[in-house]
Amino acid sequence: MAGVWVKLEVGSDGVALITISNPPVNALAPAVIAGLKEKYTEAMNRSDVKAIVLTGDGGKFCGGFDINVFAEVHKTGDLKLLPDLSVELVMNMVEDAKKPSVAAIHGLALGGGLELAMGCHARISTPEAQLGLPELTLGVIPGSGGTQRLPRLVGLPKALEMMLMSKTIRAKEGKVYGLIDDITSPDDLIRVSRHWALEIAERRKPWINSLHRTDKLGSLPEAREMLKTARQQAKKMNLHMPQHQVCLDAIEEGILFGGYAGVLKEAKVFNELVLSNTSRGLTHVFLSQRATSKVPGVTDIGLKPRPIKVVAVIGGGLMGSGISTALILSGTHVILKEIDSGYLQKGLKAVESNLQGLVKKGSLTQDKLKKTLSLLKGVLEYSELKNVDMVIEAVIEKVPLKQSIFSEIEKVCPPHCILATNTSTIDLNIIGDKTNSQDRIVGAHFFSPAHVMPLLEIVRTEKTSPQVILDLMTVGKAIKKVPVVVGNCTGFAVNRTFFPYAQAAFMLVHLGVDVFRVDRVISNFGMPMGPFQLQDVAGYGVALAVRKIFASAFEGRTFESDLVDLMVESGRNGKANGKGYYLYERGSKPKPDPSVQAVIEKSKRRTNIMPGGKPVNVSDQEILEMILFPVLNEACRVMDEGVVVRASDLDIASILGMGFPKFRGGLVFWADTVGSGYIYSRLSKWSEEYGGFFKPSLYLEVRAKKGLPLSMTNLAPSEAPRARL
Ligand SMILES: C[C@H](O)CC(=O)SCCNC(=O)CCNC(=O)[C@H](O)C(C)(C)COP(=O)(O)OP(=O)(O)OC[C@H]1O[C@@H](n2cnc3c(N)ncnc32)[C@H](O)[C@@H]1OP(=O)(O)O
């Protein structure tokens, strides 16, 4: 019986089984919490109940507090929407009750789910259950006593690791550390848990209230030292986010003044954090990432994904080898096709070295590497592709070459085979122009390195069939990517939106701003690195290849600089040859190279755009805005043209494809914290000073003038008199 309910069943043994149901993860929605309170009251009042076993329906214990309620609080600012889980339920009704509770855990116990289980007097688990307190990933801290009970159950070092790094553990590890009391098979879970509950009630097993324990906390000086080190590490790793330090504050309070004081402090700071920008941003990201799997006209029309067992990858270069790596890692057979044995060997070796990299990092065993590699086969002839379910073409960005490959694969591959291209810029209709298979042509745009980067842009044309899109989404998920379905245009969603990013950085340098200052400002904002270091790392080839494509597609709003050409002329290839804007030496951090100034000066003389020949005087804030607002402006056009299904898809794509800071909620979400009016006014001013590159789009102008958010993609006709709807 699916649905939202809490059930109480009393057995002849005198154990009340309380089961919660709220598919798919039994999240603690307000109705579930109310149901739990009601059933606990009933269990306490009934004379035939000696003990309680608490469990979840559908093979899962509980995935934590209902995250949708956080979103509701963010929308309304109303903290009263948060029910009192911590004191009223976990502490008063469960832990301090006169009858003992045992948590019967299967599937998962995360966040509030694990906190509820820790309020019980014992925890019995199936071996596979995932246990953790991942609240910090949502910008909050454990808010139902987790900051107090976890250290008391597993000791401070393990608790700090699990909370600060949002690390989940399996039941076996949980048992070693004392979080789990016994492990049993799923079939025996309820029986064993009932037995434990009765044993506790009859005092044959200890009746333990975790909050009152101190035996695992260590001495005060030890705890202080550990918290101090944790604070320093958290500060270094989470510069922009408050929740790590706040979590440590709550833990410290409990160590100094006892578990109850800790619970009260935790509740207070939890409520403050829920309203923080970080929590707003991270909650938005959690829900938006899940929303990407809902594509109208694709996932809501009753289609079932077809099995994709064998995939051919054409081209064994950087992208092709990365894509092959990702596919074989998830158990898919891959046929890698190259043009001659030299290239083929290189491609196969590249896949192997990608896997070796994972072995070095400890995420793959040597044995698994062998098994994984056995799924890869190299071929030189198209005739070898006659039994594949999908082809992913990943050759260089040349239209005639891609067109001839698509004609070949159309001839040889079976009629159900999906014909995908990994192009990052070329129009899919042009690639498939010489075929009669437009309905099965689709873009599978991976980001480099393809076996590491999480984003997969799935590009559809007006003709791509929903079945093909659904199949590719399913493959994307199987290889642990986040697929985002986008429309067909130059650069698709991510490269199109971010083309002004590098160009604005060039413009600032040509206006006299220091390259390293630009990079500093951008990385201080939270991007993994600045635009110039990014060019060094990505290689200048990409920048040179796409420059012309963008200039012709986005005429009148591009900025042309020959700086990259001059860099290459002067023997700089970026990280590839150790010399770019920065110097790269093995084992040390990139160092700014002062000698690059000569190259920059030469390029600046050629464009000669500094007003009055003098460098412009700009603040760090202006640098940030002059780089990111043109990106937002292009994002507006992307939304206006319907390239993305919803604004939040662009948030996810910007985070996963470009490293836009997650805690800011993604590009458009961040823009709406800044305000459309302000963005419009700045771009208008710069467009007067510096030209069309900054000219605000109509989509932005309409929203700015009405004071509406940029994420509002569909406006009523009366609100959008001149913009497209
Ligand atoms: C007071 C407390 O301290 C505060 C809290 O408890 S905050 C919440 C703490 N819990 C978490 O952070 C867990 C969040 N959830 C997850 O990490 C993952 O969803 C999971 C590991 C449970 C399952 O992952 P996976 O199997 O890949 O499925 P996933 O697509 O993520 O989730 C399935 C559905 O459950 C929903 N869901 C998962 N956890 C949820 C939660 N805590 N609240 C509401 N919905 C949740 C997802 O939104 C998704 O919905 P959809 O079907 O409409 O898209």
PDB file of C-alpha atoms and ligand atoms in Angstrom, residues 23-25 27-28 60 63-68 70 85 108 110-113 115 130 132-135 137-138 140-146 270 286-287 290-291 293-294 477, ligand 1:
ATOM      1  CA  PRO A  23       7.543   6.932  -1.101  1.00  0.00           C
ATOM      2  CA  PRO A  24      10.110   6.910  -2.533  1.00  0.00           C
ATOM      3  CA  VAL A  25      12.394   7.438   0.513  1.00  0.00           C
ATOM      4  CA  ALA A  27      10.972  11.410   3.950  1.00  0.00           C
ATOM      5  CA  LEU A  28       9.806  12.988   7.193  1.00  0.00           C
ATOM      6  CA  LYS A  60      13.890   1.863   3.121  1.00  0.00           C
ATOM      7  CA  GLY A  63      15.817   9.491   3.787  1.00  0.00           C
ATOM      8  CA  GLY A  64      15.514  12.293   6.339  1.00  0.00           C
ATOM      9  CA  PHE A  65      13.445  15.398   6.777  1.00  0.00           C
ATOM     10  CA  ASP A  66      11.344  16.352   3.750  1.00  0.00           C
ATOM     11  CA  ILE A  67      13.558  18.693   1.721  1.00  0.00           C
ATOM     12  CA  ASN A  68      10.518  20.174  -0.030  1.00  0.00           C
ATOM     13  CA  PHE A  70      12.954  23.646   3.276  1.00  0.00           C
ATOM     14  CA  LEU A  85      11.292  16.821  15.330  1.00  0.00           C
ATOM     15  CA  LEU A 108      18.907   3.851   4.099  1.00  0.00           C
ATOM     16  CA  LEU A 110      19.919   9.452   6.311  1.00  0.00           C
ATOM     17  CA  GLY A 111      19.689  12.838   8.001  1.00  0.00           C
ATOM     18  CA  GLY A 112      16.581  13.072  10.179  1.00  0.00           C
ATOM     19  CA  GLY A 113      16.046   9.362   9.464  1.00  0.00           C
ATOM     20  CA  GLU A 115      18.647  10.926  13.903  1.00  0.00           C
ATOM     21  CA  GLN A 130      23.445   3.373   3.972  1.00  0.00           C
ATOM     22  CA  GLY A 132      24.750   9.133   7.267  1.00  0.00           C
ATOM     23  CA  LEU A 133      24.062  12.726   8.190  1.00  0.00           C
ATOM     24  CA  PRO A 134      24.392  14.588   4.869  1.00  0.00           C
ATOM     25  CA  GLU A 135      22.635  17.766   6.069  1.00  0.00           C
ATOM     26  CA  THR A 137      25.276  19.362   1.697  1.00  0.00           C
ATOM     27  CA  LEU A 138      21.965  21.207   2.057  1.00  0.00           C
ATOM     28  CA  VAL A 140      22.136  23.184   7.257  1.00  0.00           C
ATOM     29  CA  ILE A 141      23.350  20.905  10.046  1.00  0.00           C
ATOM     30  CA  PRO A 142      21.771  17.791  11.533  1.00  0.00           C
ATOM     31  CA  GLY A 143      18.806  19.317  13.357  1.00  0.00           C
ATOM     32  CA  SER A 144      17.314  16.467  15.340  1.00  0.00           C
ATOM     33  CA  GLY A 145      20.068  15.756  17.797  1.00  0.00           C
ATOM     34  CA  GLY A 146      22.502  14.291  15.261  1.00  0.00           C
ATOM     35  CA  PHE A 270      19.594  25.049  12.629  1.00  0.00           C
ATOM     36  CA  PHE A 286      19.169  19.319  -4.770  1.00  0.00           C
ATOM     37  CA  LEU A 287      15.630  19.685  -6.078  1.00  0.00           C
ATOM     38  CA  ARG A 290      16.206  15.822  -9.647  1.00  0.00           C
ATOM     39  CA  ALA A 291      13.962  17.963 -11.857  1.00  0.00           C
ATOM     40  CA  SER A 293      15.018  13.919 -15.150  1.00  0.00           C
ATOM     41  CA  LYS A 294      11.527  15.195 -15.859  1.00  0.00           C
ATOM     42  CA  LYS A 477      22.299   7.888 -15.552  1.00  0.00           C
TER      43      LYS A 477
HETATM   44  C1  LIG B   1      16.279  17.760  10.637  1.00  0.00           C
HETATM   45  C2  LIG B   1      17.202  17.001   9.737  1.00  0.00           C
HETATM   46  O1  LIG B   1      18.477  16.976  10.309  1.00  0.00           O
HETATM   47  C3  LIG B   1      17.252  17.621   8.413  1.00  0.00           C
HETATM   48  C4  LIG B   1      17.275  16.602   7.343  1.00  0.00           C
HETATM   49  O2  LIG B   1      17.023  15.443   7.512  1.00  0.00           O
HETATM   50  S1  LIG B   1      17.671  17.197   5.815  1.00  0.00           S
HETATM   51  C5  LIG B   1      17.572  15.788   4.764  1.00  0.00           C
HETATM   52  C6  LIG B   1      18.714  14.877   4.929  1.00  0.00           C
HETATM   53  N1  LIG B   1      18.649  13.850   3.951  1.00  0.00           N
HETATM   54  C7  LIG B   1      19.339  13.939   2.808  1.00  0.00           C
HETATM   55  O3  LIG B   1      20.073  14.854   2.584  1.00  0.00           O
HETATM   56  C8  LIG B   1      19.137  12.820   1.832  1.00  0.00           C
HETATM   57  C9  LIG B   1      18.768  13.406   0.506  1.00  0.00           C
HETATM   58  N2  LIG B   1      18.506  12.391  -0.468  1.00  0.00           N
HETATM   59  C10 LIG B   1      19.498  11.731  -1.115  1.00  0.00           C
HETATM   60  O4  LIG B   1      20.666  11.893  -0.869  1.00  0.00           O
HETATM   61  C11 LIG B   1      19.082  10.801  -2.194  1.00  0.00           C
HETATM   62  O5  LIG B   1      17.843  11.235  -2.701  1.00  0.00           O
HETATM   63  C12 LIG B   1      18.945   9.339  -1.728  1.00  0.00           C
HETATM   64  C13 LIG B   1      20.316   8.790  -1.393  1.00  0.00           C
HETATM   65  C14 LIG B   1      18.011   9.255  -0.537  1.00  0.00           C
HETATM   66  C15 LIG B   1      18.310   8.507  -2.855  1.00  0.00           C
HETATM   67  O6  LIG B   1      19.055   8.691  -4.027  1.00  0.00           O
HETATM   68  P1  LIG B   1      18.552   8.093  -5.442  1.00  0.00           P
HETATM   69  O7  LIG B   1      18.148   6.692  -5.254  1.00  0.00           O
HETATM   70  O8  LIG B   1      19.604   8.438  -6.421  1.00  0.00           O
HETATM   71  O9  LIG B   1      17.223   8.852  -5.786  1.00  0.00           O
HETATM   72  P2  LIG B   1      16.938  10.421  -5.930  1.00  0.00           P
HETATM   73  O10 LIG B   1      16.559  10.687  -7.342  1.00  0.00           O
HETATM   74  O11 LIG B   1      18.016  11.237  -5.337  1.00  0.00           O
HETATM   75  O12 LIG B   1      15.657  10.566  -5.004  1.00  0.00           O
HETATM   76  C16 LIG B   1      14.437   9.939  -5.343  1.00  0.00           C
HETATM   77  C17 LIG B   1      13.319  10.899  -5.034  1.00  0.00           C
HETATM   78  O13 LIG B   1      13.275  11.076  -3.617  1.00  0.00           O
HETATM   79  C18 LIG B   1      13.274  12.433  -3.305  1.00  0.00           C
HETATM   80  N3  LIG B   1      13.961  12.623  -2.023  1.00  0.00           N
HETATM   81  C19 LIG B   1      15.101  12.040  -1.605  1.00  0.00           C
HETATM   82  N4  LIG B   1      15.386  12.441  -0.356  1.00  0.00           N
HETATM   83  C20 LIG B   1      14.410  13.304   0.001  1.00  0.00           C
HETATM   84  C21 LIG B   1      14.144  14.055   1.166  1.00  0.00           C
HETATM   85  N5  LIG B   1      14.931  13.986   2.240  1.00  0.00           N
HETATM   86  N6  LIG B   1      13.059  14.846   1.174  1.00  0.00           N
HETATM   87  C22 LIG B   1      12.243  14.912   0.103  1.00  0.00           C
HETATM   88  N7  LIG B   1      12.434  14.212  -1.025  1.00  0.00           N
HETATM   89  C23 LIG B   1      13.510  13.419  -1.073  1.00  0.00           C
HETATM   90  C24 LIG B   1      14.039  13.082  -4.447  1.00  0.00           C
HETATM   91  O14 LIG B   1      13.735  14.455  -4.557  1.00  0.00           O
HETATM   92  C25 LIG B   1      13.522  12.280  -5.627  1.00  0.00           C
HETATM   93  O15 LIG B   1      12.276  12.817  -5.968  1.00  0.00           O
HETATM   94  P3  LIG B   1      11.680  12.660  -7.455  1.00  0.00           P
HETATM   95  O16 LIG B   1      11.435  11.206  -7.647  1.00  0.00           O
HETATM   96  O17 LIG B   1      10.457  13.491  -7.444  1.00  0.00           O
HETATM   97  O18 LIG B   1      12.737  13.194  -8.388  1.00  0.00           O
END
